[in-house]
Coordinates of C-alpha atoms and ligand atoms in Angstrom, one line a residue:
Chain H
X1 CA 118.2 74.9 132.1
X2 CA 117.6 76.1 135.6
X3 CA 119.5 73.7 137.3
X4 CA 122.6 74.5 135.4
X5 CA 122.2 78.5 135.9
X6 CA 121.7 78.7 139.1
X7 CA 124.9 76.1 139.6
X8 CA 126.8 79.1 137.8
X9 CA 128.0 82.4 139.9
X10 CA 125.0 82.6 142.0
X11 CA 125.0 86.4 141.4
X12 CA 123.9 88.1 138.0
X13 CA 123.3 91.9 138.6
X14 CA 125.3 93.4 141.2
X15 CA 124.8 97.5 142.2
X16 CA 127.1 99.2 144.9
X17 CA 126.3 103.1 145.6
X18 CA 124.6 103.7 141.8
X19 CA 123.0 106.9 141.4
X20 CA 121.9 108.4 138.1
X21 CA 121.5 111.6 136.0
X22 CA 119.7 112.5 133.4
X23 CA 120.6 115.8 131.7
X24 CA 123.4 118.3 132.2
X25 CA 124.5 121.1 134.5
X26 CA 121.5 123.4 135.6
X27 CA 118.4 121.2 134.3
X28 CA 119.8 117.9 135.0
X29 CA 117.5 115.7 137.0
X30 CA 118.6 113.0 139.7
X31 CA 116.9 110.2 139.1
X32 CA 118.5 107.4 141.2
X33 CA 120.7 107.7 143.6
X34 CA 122.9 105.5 145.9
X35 CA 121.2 102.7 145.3
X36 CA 122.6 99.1 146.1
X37 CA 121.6 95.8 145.4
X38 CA 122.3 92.5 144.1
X39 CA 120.0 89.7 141.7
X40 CA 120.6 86.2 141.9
X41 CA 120.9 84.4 139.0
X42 CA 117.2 82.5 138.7
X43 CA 115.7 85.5 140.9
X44 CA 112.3 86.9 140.7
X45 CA 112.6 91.0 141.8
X46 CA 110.0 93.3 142.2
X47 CA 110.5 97.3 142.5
X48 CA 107.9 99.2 143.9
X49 CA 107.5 103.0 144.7
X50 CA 105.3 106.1 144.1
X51 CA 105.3 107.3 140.6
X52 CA 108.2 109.1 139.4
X53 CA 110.4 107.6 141.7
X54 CA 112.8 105.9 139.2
X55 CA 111.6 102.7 138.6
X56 CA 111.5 102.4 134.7
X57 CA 115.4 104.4 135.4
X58 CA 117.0 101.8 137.3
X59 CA 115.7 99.1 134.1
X60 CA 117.7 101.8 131.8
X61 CA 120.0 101.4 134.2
X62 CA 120.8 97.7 134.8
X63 CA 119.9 97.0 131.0
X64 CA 122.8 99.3 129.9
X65 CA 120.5 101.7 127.8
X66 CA 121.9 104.7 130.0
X67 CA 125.0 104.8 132.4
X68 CA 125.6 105.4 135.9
X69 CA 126.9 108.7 137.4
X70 CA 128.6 107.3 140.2
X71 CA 128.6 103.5 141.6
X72 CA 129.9 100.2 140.5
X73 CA 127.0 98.2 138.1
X74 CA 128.0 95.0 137.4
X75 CA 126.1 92.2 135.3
X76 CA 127.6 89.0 135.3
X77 CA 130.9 90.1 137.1
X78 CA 131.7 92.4 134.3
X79 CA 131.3 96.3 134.5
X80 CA 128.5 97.3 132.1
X81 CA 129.2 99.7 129.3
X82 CA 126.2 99.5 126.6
X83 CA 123.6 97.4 125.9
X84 CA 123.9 94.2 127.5
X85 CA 122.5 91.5 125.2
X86 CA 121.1 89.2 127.5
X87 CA 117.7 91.1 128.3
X88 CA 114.4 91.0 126.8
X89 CA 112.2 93.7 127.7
X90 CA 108.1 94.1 127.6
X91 CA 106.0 97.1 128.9
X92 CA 102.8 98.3 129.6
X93 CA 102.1 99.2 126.4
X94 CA 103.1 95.8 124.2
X95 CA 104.6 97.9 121.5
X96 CA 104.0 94.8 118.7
X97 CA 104.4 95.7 115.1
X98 CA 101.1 96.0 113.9
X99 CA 102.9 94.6 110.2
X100 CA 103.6 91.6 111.9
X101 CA 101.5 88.8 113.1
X102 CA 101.9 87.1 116.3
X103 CA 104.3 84.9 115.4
X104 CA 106.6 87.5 113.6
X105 CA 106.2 90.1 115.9
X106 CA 108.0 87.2 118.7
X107 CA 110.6 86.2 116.2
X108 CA 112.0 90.3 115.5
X109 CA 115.1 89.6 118.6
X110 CA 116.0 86.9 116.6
X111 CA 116.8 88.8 113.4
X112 CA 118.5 91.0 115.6
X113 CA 120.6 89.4 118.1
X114 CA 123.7 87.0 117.3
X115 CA 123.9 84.1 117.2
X116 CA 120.4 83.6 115.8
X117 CA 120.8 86.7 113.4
X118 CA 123.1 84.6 110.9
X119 CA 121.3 81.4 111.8
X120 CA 118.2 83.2 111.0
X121 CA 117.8 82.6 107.1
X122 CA 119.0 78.8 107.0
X123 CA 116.9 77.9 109.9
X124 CA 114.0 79.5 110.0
X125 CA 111.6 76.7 109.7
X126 CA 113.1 75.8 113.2
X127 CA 112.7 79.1 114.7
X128 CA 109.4 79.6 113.7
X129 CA 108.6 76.0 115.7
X130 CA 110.0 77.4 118.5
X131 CA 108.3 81.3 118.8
X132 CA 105.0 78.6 118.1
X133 CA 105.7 76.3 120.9
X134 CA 106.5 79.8 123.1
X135 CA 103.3 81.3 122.0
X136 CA 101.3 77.6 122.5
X137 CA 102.7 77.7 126.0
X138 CA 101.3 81.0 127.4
X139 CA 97.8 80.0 126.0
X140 CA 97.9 81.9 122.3
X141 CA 97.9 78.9 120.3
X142 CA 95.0 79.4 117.8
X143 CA 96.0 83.1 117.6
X144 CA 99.6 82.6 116.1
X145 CA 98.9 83.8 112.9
X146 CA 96.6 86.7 113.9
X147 CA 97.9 90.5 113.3
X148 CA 98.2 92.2 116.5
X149 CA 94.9 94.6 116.3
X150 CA 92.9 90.9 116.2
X151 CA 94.5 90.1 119.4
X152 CA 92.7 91.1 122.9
X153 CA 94.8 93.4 125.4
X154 CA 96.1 90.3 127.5
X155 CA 97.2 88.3 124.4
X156 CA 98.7 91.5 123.1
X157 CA 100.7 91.1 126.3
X158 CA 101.2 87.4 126.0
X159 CA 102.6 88.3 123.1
X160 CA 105.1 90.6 123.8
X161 CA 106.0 88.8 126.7
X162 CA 107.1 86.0 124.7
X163 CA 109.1 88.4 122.0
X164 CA 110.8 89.4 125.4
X165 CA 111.8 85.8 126.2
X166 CA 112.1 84.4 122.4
X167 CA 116.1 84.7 122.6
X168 CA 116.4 83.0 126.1
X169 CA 117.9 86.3 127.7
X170 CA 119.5 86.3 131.0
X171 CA 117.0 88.9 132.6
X172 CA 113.6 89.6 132.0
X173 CA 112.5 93.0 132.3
X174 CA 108.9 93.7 133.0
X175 CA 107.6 97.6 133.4
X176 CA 104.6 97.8 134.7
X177 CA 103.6 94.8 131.7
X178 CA 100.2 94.3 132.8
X179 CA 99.3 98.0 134.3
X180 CA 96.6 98.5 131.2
X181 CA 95.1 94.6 132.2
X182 CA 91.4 94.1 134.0
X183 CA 91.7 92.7 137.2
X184 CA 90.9 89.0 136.1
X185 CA 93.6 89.1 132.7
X186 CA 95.5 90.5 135.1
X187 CA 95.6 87.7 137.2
X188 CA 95.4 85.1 134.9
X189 CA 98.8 86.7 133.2
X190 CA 100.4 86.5 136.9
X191 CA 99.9 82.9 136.6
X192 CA 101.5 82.5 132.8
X193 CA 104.5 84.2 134.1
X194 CA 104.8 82.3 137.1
X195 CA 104.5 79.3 134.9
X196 CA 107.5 80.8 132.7
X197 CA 109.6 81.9 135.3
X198 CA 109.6 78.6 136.7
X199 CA 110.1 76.9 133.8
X200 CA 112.5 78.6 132.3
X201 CA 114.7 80.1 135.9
X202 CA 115.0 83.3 134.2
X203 CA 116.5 86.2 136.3
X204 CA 113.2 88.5 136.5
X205 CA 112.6 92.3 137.2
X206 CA 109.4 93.2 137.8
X207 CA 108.3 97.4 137.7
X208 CA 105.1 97.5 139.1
X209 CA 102.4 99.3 141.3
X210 CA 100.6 96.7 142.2
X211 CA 101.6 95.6 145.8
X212 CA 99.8 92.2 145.3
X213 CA 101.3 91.8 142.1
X214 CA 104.7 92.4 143.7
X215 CA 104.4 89.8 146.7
X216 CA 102.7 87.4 144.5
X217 CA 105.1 87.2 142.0
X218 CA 108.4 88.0 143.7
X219 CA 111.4 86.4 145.9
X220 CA 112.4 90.0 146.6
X221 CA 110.5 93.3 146.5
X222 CA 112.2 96.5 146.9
X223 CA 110.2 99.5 147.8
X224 CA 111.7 103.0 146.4
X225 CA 111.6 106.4 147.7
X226 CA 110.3 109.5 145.5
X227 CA 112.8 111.6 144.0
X228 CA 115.6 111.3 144.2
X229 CA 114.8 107.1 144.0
X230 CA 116.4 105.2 147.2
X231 CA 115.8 101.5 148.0
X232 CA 114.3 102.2 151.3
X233 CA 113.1 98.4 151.8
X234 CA 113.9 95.4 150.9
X235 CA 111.5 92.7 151.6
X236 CA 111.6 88.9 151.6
X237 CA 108.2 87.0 150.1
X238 CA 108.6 84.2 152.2
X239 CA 105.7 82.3 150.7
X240 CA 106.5 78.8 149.7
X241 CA 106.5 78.3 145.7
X242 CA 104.4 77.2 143.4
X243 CA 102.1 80.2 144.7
X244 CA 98.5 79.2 143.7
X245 CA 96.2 82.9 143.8
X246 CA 94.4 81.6 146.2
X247 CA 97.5 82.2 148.4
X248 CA 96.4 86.2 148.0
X249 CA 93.8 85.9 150.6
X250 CA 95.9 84.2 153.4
X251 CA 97.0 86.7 156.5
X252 CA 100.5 85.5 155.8
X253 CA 100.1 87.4 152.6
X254 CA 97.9 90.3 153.4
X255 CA 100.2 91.5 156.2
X256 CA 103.4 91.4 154.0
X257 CA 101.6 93.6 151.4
X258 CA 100.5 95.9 154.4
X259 CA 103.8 96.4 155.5
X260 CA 105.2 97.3 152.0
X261 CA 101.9 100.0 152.0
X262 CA 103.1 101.0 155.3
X263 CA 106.7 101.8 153.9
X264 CA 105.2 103.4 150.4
X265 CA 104.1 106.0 153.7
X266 CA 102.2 108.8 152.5
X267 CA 100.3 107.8 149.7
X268 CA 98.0 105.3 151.1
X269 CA 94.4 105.4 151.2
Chain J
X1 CA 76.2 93.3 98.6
X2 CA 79.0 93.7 96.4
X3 CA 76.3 94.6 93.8
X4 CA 75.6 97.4 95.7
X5 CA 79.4 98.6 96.7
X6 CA 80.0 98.7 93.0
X7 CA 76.4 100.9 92.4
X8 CA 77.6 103.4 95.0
X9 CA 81.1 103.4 94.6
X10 CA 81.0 103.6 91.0
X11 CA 77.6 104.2 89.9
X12 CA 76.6 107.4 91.9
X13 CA 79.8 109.5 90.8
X14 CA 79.4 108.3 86.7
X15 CA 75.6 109.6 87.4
X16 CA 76.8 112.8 88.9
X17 CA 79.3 113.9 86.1
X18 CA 76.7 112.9 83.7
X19 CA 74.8 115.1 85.5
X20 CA 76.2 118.0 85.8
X21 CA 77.6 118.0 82.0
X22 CA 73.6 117.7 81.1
X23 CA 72.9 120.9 83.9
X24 CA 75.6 122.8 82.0
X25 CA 74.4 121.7 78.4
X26 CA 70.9 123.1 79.6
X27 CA 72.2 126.6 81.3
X28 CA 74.2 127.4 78.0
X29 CA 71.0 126.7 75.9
X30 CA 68.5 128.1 77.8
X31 CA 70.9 131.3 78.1
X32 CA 72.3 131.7 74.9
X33 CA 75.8 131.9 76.8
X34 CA 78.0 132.8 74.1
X35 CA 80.6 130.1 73.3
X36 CA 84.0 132.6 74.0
X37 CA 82.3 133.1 77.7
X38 CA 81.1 129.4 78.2
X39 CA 81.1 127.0 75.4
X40 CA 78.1 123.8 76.3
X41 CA 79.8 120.9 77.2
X42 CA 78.9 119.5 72.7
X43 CA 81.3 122.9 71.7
X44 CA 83.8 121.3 74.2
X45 CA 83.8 117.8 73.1
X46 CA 83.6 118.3 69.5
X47 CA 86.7 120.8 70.2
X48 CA 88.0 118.0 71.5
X49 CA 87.4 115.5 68.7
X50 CA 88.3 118.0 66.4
X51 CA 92.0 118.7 67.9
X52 CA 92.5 115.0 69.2
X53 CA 95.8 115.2 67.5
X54 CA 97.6 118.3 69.1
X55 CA 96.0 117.7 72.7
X56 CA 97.3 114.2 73.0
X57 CA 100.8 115.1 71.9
X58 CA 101.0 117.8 74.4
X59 CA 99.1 115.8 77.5
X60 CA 101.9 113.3 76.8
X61 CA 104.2 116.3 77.2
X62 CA 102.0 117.3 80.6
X63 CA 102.0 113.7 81.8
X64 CA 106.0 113.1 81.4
X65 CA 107.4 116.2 82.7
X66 CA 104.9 115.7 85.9
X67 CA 105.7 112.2 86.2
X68 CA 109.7 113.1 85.7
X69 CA 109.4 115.8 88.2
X70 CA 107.2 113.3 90.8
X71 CA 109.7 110.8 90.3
X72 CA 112.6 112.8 91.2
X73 CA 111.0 114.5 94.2
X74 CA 109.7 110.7 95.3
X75 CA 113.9 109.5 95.2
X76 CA 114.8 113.1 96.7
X77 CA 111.9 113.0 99.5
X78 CA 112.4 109.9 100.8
X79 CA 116.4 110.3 101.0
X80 CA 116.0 113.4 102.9
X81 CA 113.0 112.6 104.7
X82 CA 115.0 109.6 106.2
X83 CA 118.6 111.6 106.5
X84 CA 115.7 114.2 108.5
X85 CA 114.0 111.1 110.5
X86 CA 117.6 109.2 111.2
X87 CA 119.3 112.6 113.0
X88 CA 118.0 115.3 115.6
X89 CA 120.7 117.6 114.7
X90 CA 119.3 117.1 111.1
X91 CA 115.9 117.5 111.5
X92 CA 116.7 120.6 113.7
X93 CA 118.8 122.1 111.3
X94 CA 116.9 121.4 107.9
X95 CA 113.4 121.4 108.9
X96 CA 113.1 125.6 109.2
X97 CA 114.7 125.8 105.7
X98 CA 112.1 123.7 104.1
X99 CA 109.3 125.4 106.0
X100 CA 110.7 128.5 104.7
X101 CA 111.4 127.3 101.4
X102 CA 108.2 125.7 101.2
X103 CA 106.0 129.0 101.9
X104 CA 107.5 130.6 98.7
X105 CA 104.8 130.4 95.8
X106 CA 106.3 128.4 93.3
X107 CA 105.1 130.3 90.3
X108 CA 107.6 132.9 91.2
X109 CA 110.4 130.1 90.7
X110 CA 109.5 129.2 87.4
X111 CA 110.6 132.8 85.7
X112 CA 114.3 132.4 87.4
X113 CA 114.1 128.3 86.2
X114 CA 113.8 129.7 82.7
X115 CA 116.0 131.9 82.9
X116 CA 118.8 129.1 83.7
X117 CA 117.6 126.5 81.6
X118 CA 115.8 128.3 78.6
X119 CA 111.9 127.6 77.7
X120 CA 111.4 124.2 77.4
X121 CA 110.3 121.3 79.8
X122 CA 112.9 121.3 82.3
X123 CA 111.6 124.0 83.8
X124 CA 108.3 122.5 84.0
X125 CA 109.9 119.1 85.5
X126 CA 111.7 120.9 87.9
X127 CA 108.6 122.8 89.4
X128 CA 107.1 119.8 89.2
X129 CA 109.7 118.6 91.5
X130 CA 110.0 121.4 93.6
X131 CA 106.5 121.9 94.6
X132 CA 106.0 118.2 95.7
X133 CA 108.9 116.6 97.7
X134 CA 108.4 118.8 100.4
X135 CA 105.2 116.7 101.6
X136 CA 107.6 113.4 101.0
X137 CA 110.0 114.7 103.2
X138 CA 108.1 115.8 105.8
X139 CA 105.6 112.6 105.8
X140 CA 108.8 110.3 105.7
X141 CA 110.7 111.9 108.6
X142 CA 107.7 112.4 111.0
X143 CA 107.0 108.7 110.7
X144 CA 110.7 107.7 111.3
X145 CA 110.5 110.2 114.1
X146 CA 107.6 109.1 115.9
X147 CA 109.1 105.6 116.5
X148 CA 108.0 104.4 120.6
X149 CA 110.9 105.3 122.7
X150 CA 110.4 102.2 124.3
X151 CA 110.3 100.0 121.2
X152 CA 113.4 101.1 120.6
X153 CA 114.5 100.5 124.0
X154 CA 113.8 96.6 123.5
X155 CA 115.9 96.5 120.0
X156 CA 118.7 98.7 121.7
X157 CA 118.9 96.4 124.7
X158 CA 119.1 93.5 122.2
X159 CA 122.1 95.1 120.6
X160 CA 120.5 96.6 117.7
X161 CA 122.6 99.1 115.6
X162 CA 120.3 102.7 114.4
X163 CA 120.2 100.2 110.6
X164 CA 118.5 97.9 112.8
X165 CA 116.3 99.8 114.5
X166 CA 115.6 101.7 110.6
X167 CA 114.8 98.7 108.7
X168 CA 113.0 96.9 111.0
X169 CA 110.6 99.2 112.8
X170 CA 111.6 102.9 111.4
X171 CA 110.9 102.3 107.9
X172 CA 108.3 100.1 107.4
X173 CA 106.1 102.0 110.2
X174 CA 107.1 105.5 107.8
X175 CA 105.6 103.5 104.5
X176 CA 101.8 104.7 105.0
X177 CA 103.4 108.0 105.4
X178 CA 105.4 107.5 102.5
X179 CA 102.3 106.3 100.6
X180 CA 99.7 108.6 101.7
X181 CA 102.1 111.7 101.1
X182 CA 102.8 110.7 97.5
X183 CA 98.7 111.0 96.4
X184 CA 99.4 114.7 97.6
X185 CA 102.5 115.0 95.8
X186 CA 101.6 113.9 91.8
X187 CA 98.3 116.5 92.3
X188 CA 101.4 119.3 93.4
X189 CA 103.6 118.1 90.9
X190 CA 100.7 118.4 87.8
X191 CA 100.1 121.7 89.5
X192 CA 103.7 122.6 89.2
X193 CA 104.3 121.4 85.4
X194 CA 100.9 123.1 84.2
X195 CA 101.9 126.2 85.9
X196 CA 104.9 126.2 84.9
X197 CA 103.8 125.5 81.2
X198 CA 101.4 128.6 81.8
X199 CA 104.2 130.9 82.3
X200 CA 106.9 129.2 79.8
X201 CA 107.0 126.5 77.5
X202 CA 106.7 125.2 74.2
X203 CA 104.6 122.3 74.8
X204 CA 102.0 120.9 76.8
X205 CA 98.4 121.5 78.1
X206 CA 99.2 124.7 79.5
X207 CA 100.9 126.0 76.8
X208 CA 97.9 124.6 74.7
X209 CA 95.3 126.5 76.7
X210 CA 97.4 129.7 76.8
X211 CA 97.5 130.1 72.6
X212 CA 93.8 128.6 72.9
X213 CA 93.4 131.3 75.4
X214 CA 95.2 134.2 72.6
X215 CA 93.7 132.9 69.5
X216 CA 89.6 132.9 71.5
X217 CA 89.6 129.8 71.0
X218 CA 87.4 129.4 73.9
X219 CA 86.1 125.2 72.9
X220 CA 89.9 124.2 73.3
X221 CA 90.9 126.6 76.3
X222 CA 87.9 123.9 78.2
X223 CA 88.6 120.9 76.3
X224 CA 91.9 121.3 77.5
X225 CA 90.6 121.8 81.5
X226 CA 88.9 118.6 80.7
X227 CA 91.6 116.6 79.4
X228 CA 93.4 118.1 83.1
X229 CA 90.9 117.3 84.9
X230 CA 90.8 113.4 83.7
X231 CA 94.6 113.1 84.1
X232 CA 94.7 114.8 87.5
X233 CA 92.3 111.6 89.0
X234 CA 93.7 109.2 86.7
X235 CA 97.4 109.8 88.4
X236 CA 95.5 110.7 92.0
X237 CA 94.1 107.4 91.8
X238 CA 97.0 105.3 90.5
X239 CA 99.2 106.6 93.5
X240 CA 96.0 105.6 96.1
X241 CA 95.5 102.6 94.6
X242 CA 99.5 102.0 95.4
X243 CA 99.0 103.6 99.0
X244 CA 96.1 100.5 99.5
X245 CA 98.3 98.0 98.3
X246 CA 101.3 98.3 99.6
X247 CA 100.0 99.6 103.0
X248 CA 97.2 96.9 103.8
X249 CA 98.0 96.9 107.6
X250 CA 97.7 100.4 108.4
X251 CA 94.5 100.5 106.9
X252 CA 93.2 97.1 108.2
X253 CA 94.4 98.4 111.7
X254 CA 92.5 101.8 111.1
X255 CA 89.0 99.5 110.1
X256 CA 89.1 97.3 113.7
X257 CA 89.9 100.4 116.4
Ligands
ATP301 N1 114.5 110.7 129.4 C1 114.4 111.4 130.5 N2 115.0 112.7 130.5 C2 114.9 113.4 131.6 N3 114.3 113.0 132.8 C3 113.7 111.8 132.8 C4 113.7 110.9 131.7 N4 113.1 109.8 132.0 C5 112.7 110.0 133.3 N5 113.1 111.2 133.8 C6 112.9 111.7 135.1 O1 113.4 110.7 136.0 C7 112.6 110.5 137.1 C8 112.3 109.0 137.2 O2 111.6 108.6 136.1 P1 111.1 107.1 135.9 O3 110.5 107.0 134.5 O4 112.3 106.2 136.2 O5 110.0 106.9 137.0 P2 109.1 105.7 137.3 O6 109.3 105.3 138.7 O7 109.2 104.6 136.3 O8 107.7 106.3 137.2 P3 106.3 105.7 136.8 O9 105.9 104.8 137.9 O10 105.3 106.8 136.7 O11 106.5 104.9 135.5 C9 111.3 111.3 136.9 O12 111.4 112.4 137.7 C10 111.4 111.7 135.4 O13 110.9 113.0 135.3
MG302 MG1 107.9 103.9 134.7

């Protein structure tokens, strides 16, 4: 699968000048604006920036849940004007149904989005093996059954992780997903989606705060200004994949993190 | 240990009843209360034995017009409560009405409800109704409306229509809304068809305790409390034991936080 994507167009998302607005007249707030970029099909993106800054915004953005003001947004070469199907989403709050076990919770995009919502009823048996195998694959495979309040805070995460990927969407979208993790789940859930990503070549976006999350993680990170959000950096991790952690504690990698802190300015400590 | 469950859950409450009937037995015989101010709990229950007759046929009268007045309000509350949940400009719109509707005392309903449709039990089954769907509503639309903006983010970005987004996270995450509001609503409803009874009617419990009531009949004005008082749980606790069944997950989830 990743071998024929990134064969295709090499470029998925592409911005040119975007800004965006939420609200009308007198109270309306800027949120993004003039902000350019592009995402390679089978990239890995990180977006960092101070809190408030339009992070979460520019996921509405590029995921068609709100439009631009101004700018060209592209996704696939086509001019987006709603929802575009091909995203699966997970935050920092997992948001699983707490009716649903594991296993249902990852199989909801599937009753929703076509062509697996017709398929849904006559194959289920099939579906089912796959959300499984998906769940067996980030490390939840005695817990497939379990309802989501019998699941710890990282396999709640897993978990929606996987109900984000389920449909085998274009982009991933991750905001902030492991912001409410300990340090060690934390790291051990960088490693699962490392393992994913390079699986599966999906197109990620990471949201984060985490700097060493970022430059772990990422191809790309680009660092945003407060309000209104500018992309005032754009940074290339040049670290040579597969990452092991251990790669955190090199120089190569402390000094790129330092000089994203640098260009965060103000708020370091 | 399940021994025990069933000694306190059950035992303890059957001991205090029996209780208290044999604290009020001893108060009216050691006081001489006279049986038109407070008959002993015997003068009740052989009042009780005596009329078996008339106070079944009208608690079946009591029971139907609340249940026909619960039912209706159950079909109403949850279609408005969802219209309510499923629009902004609807919940904004109909909310204040209901509030304001709400806060008027029912009783002073039931004299214009006769007045349209004549003594009877229609105006008892449509106080019953009117004094309970309001919880419905509100319950229902507050637990469609509290949906996670960003749960619905993830089913709009997978193309999900509002239906979608209603069946799949908006109504099931209302049901132990739903559920919990209907215990409150058959205790309003009975309130509503025994008031109403009270004030117009020519059946049922209340009516039954108001000619009690005229006639000093005092035995049969408190057998008929009674028999309210053992309808009012019984339906209380058929509608919670409903709530438990059908709503396992909200209260499973509530036991492990
Ligand atoms: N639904 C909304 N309506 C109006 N303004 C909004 C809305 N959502 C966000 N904003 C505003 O847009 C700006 C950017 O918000 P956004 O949520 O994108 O920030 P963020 O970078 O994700 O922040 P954080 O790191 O705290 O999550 C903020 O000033 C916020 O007040
Ligand atoms: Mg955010």
């Amino acid at each position: 699968m990743a071998a024929n994507a990134s064969s295709a167009s090499p470029t998925l998302v592409r911005l040119e000048g975007v800004s965006m607005v939420y609200g009308r007249g007198a109270g309306a707030v800027r949120a993004i604006e003039d902000v350019s970029l592009t995402i390679a099909r089978g990239e890995f993106i990180a977006v960092v920036g101070p809190s408030g800054c339009g992070k979460s915004s520019l996921m509405k953005l590029i995921s068609g849940l709100h439009p631009p003001a101004a700018g060209r947004l592209e996704v696939e070469g086509e001019p987006v004007r709603g929802p575009i199907k091909s995203v699966g989403m997970a935050f920092q709050n997992s948001n699983l149904l707490p009716w649903r076990t594991a296993l249902e919770n990852v199989l909801l995009p599937l009753e929703i989005v076509e062509p697996h919502r017709s398929r849904m009823r006559r194959e289920r048996a099939r579906y089912r093996e796959r959300a499984q195998r998906l769940l067996e694959s980030v490390g939840l495979a005695g817990f497939t059954d379990k309802y989501p309040w019998e699941l710890s805070g990282g396999m709640q995460q897993r978990t929606s992780i996987c109900r984000a990927l389920v449909h085998e969407p274009e982009i991933l979208m991750l905001d902030e997903p492991f912001g409410a993790l300990d340090a060690f789940t934390r790291e051990e859930l960088w490693c699962a989606l490392r393992d994913l990503q390079a699986e599966r070549g999906v197109t990620v976006m990471l949201v984060t705060h985490d700097l060493r999350e970022a430059v772990f993680l990422a191809d790309t990170v680009y660092v945003m200004s407060s309000r209104p959000g500018r992309i005032v950096m754009r940074c290339e991790v040049g670290l040579p994949r597969p990452r092991d952690l251990e790669v955190t504690y090199t120089p190569q990698f402390q000094e790129i993190v330092h000089e994203l802190r640098r260009r965060i300015g103000l708020r370091q400590h | 240990m399940d021994r025990r469950e069933f000694a306190i859950k059950v035992g303890s409450p059957a001991a205090f009843v029996v209780a208290m009937f044999a604290l009020w037995e001893l108060v009216c015989r050691a006081l001489a209360v006279p049986i038109t101010v407070l008959p002993a709990p015997s003068d009740v229950f052989a009042a009780l034995w005596q009329y078996r007759a008339p106070i079944a046929a009208n608690a079946v009268v009591t029971l139907w017009t609340t249940l026909a007045g619960f039912l209706i309000a159950t079909v109403f509350g949850l279609a408005l409560g969802i219209a309510v949940g499923w629009h902004r400009a609807l919940y904004a719109g109909v909310y204040p009405v209901l509030v304001g509707f709400n806060s008027i005392p029912k009783v002073a309903v039931v004299p214009v409800l006769i007045l349209w449709f004549g003594i009877g039990e229609v105006p008892a089954v449509l106080t019953a109704f009117l004094i309970s769907f309001f919880p419905i509503v509100v319950n229902v639309a507050t637990g469609l409306a509290t949906t996670e903006p960003e749960l619905e983010d993830v089913l709009r970005a997978l193309g999900a229509s509002k239906l979608d987004v209603m069946r799949k996270v908006g109504i099931p995450r209302s049901l132990p809304y739903f559920f919990g509001s209907l215990k409150v609503a058959i205790t309003l409803a009975f309130v509503g068809a025994v008031v109403s009874e009270t004030v117009g009617a020519n059946r049922g419990i209340g009516k039954l305790m108001l000619d009690a009531q005229a006639a000093f009949q005092v035995p049969i004005v408190f057998a008929g409390l009674l028999v309210l008082a053992v309808l009012g749980i019984a339906l209380y606790a058929v509608t919670a034991g409903i709530e438990a069944r059908f709503t396992r997950w909200a209260f499973r989830g509530q036991a492990a936080h």
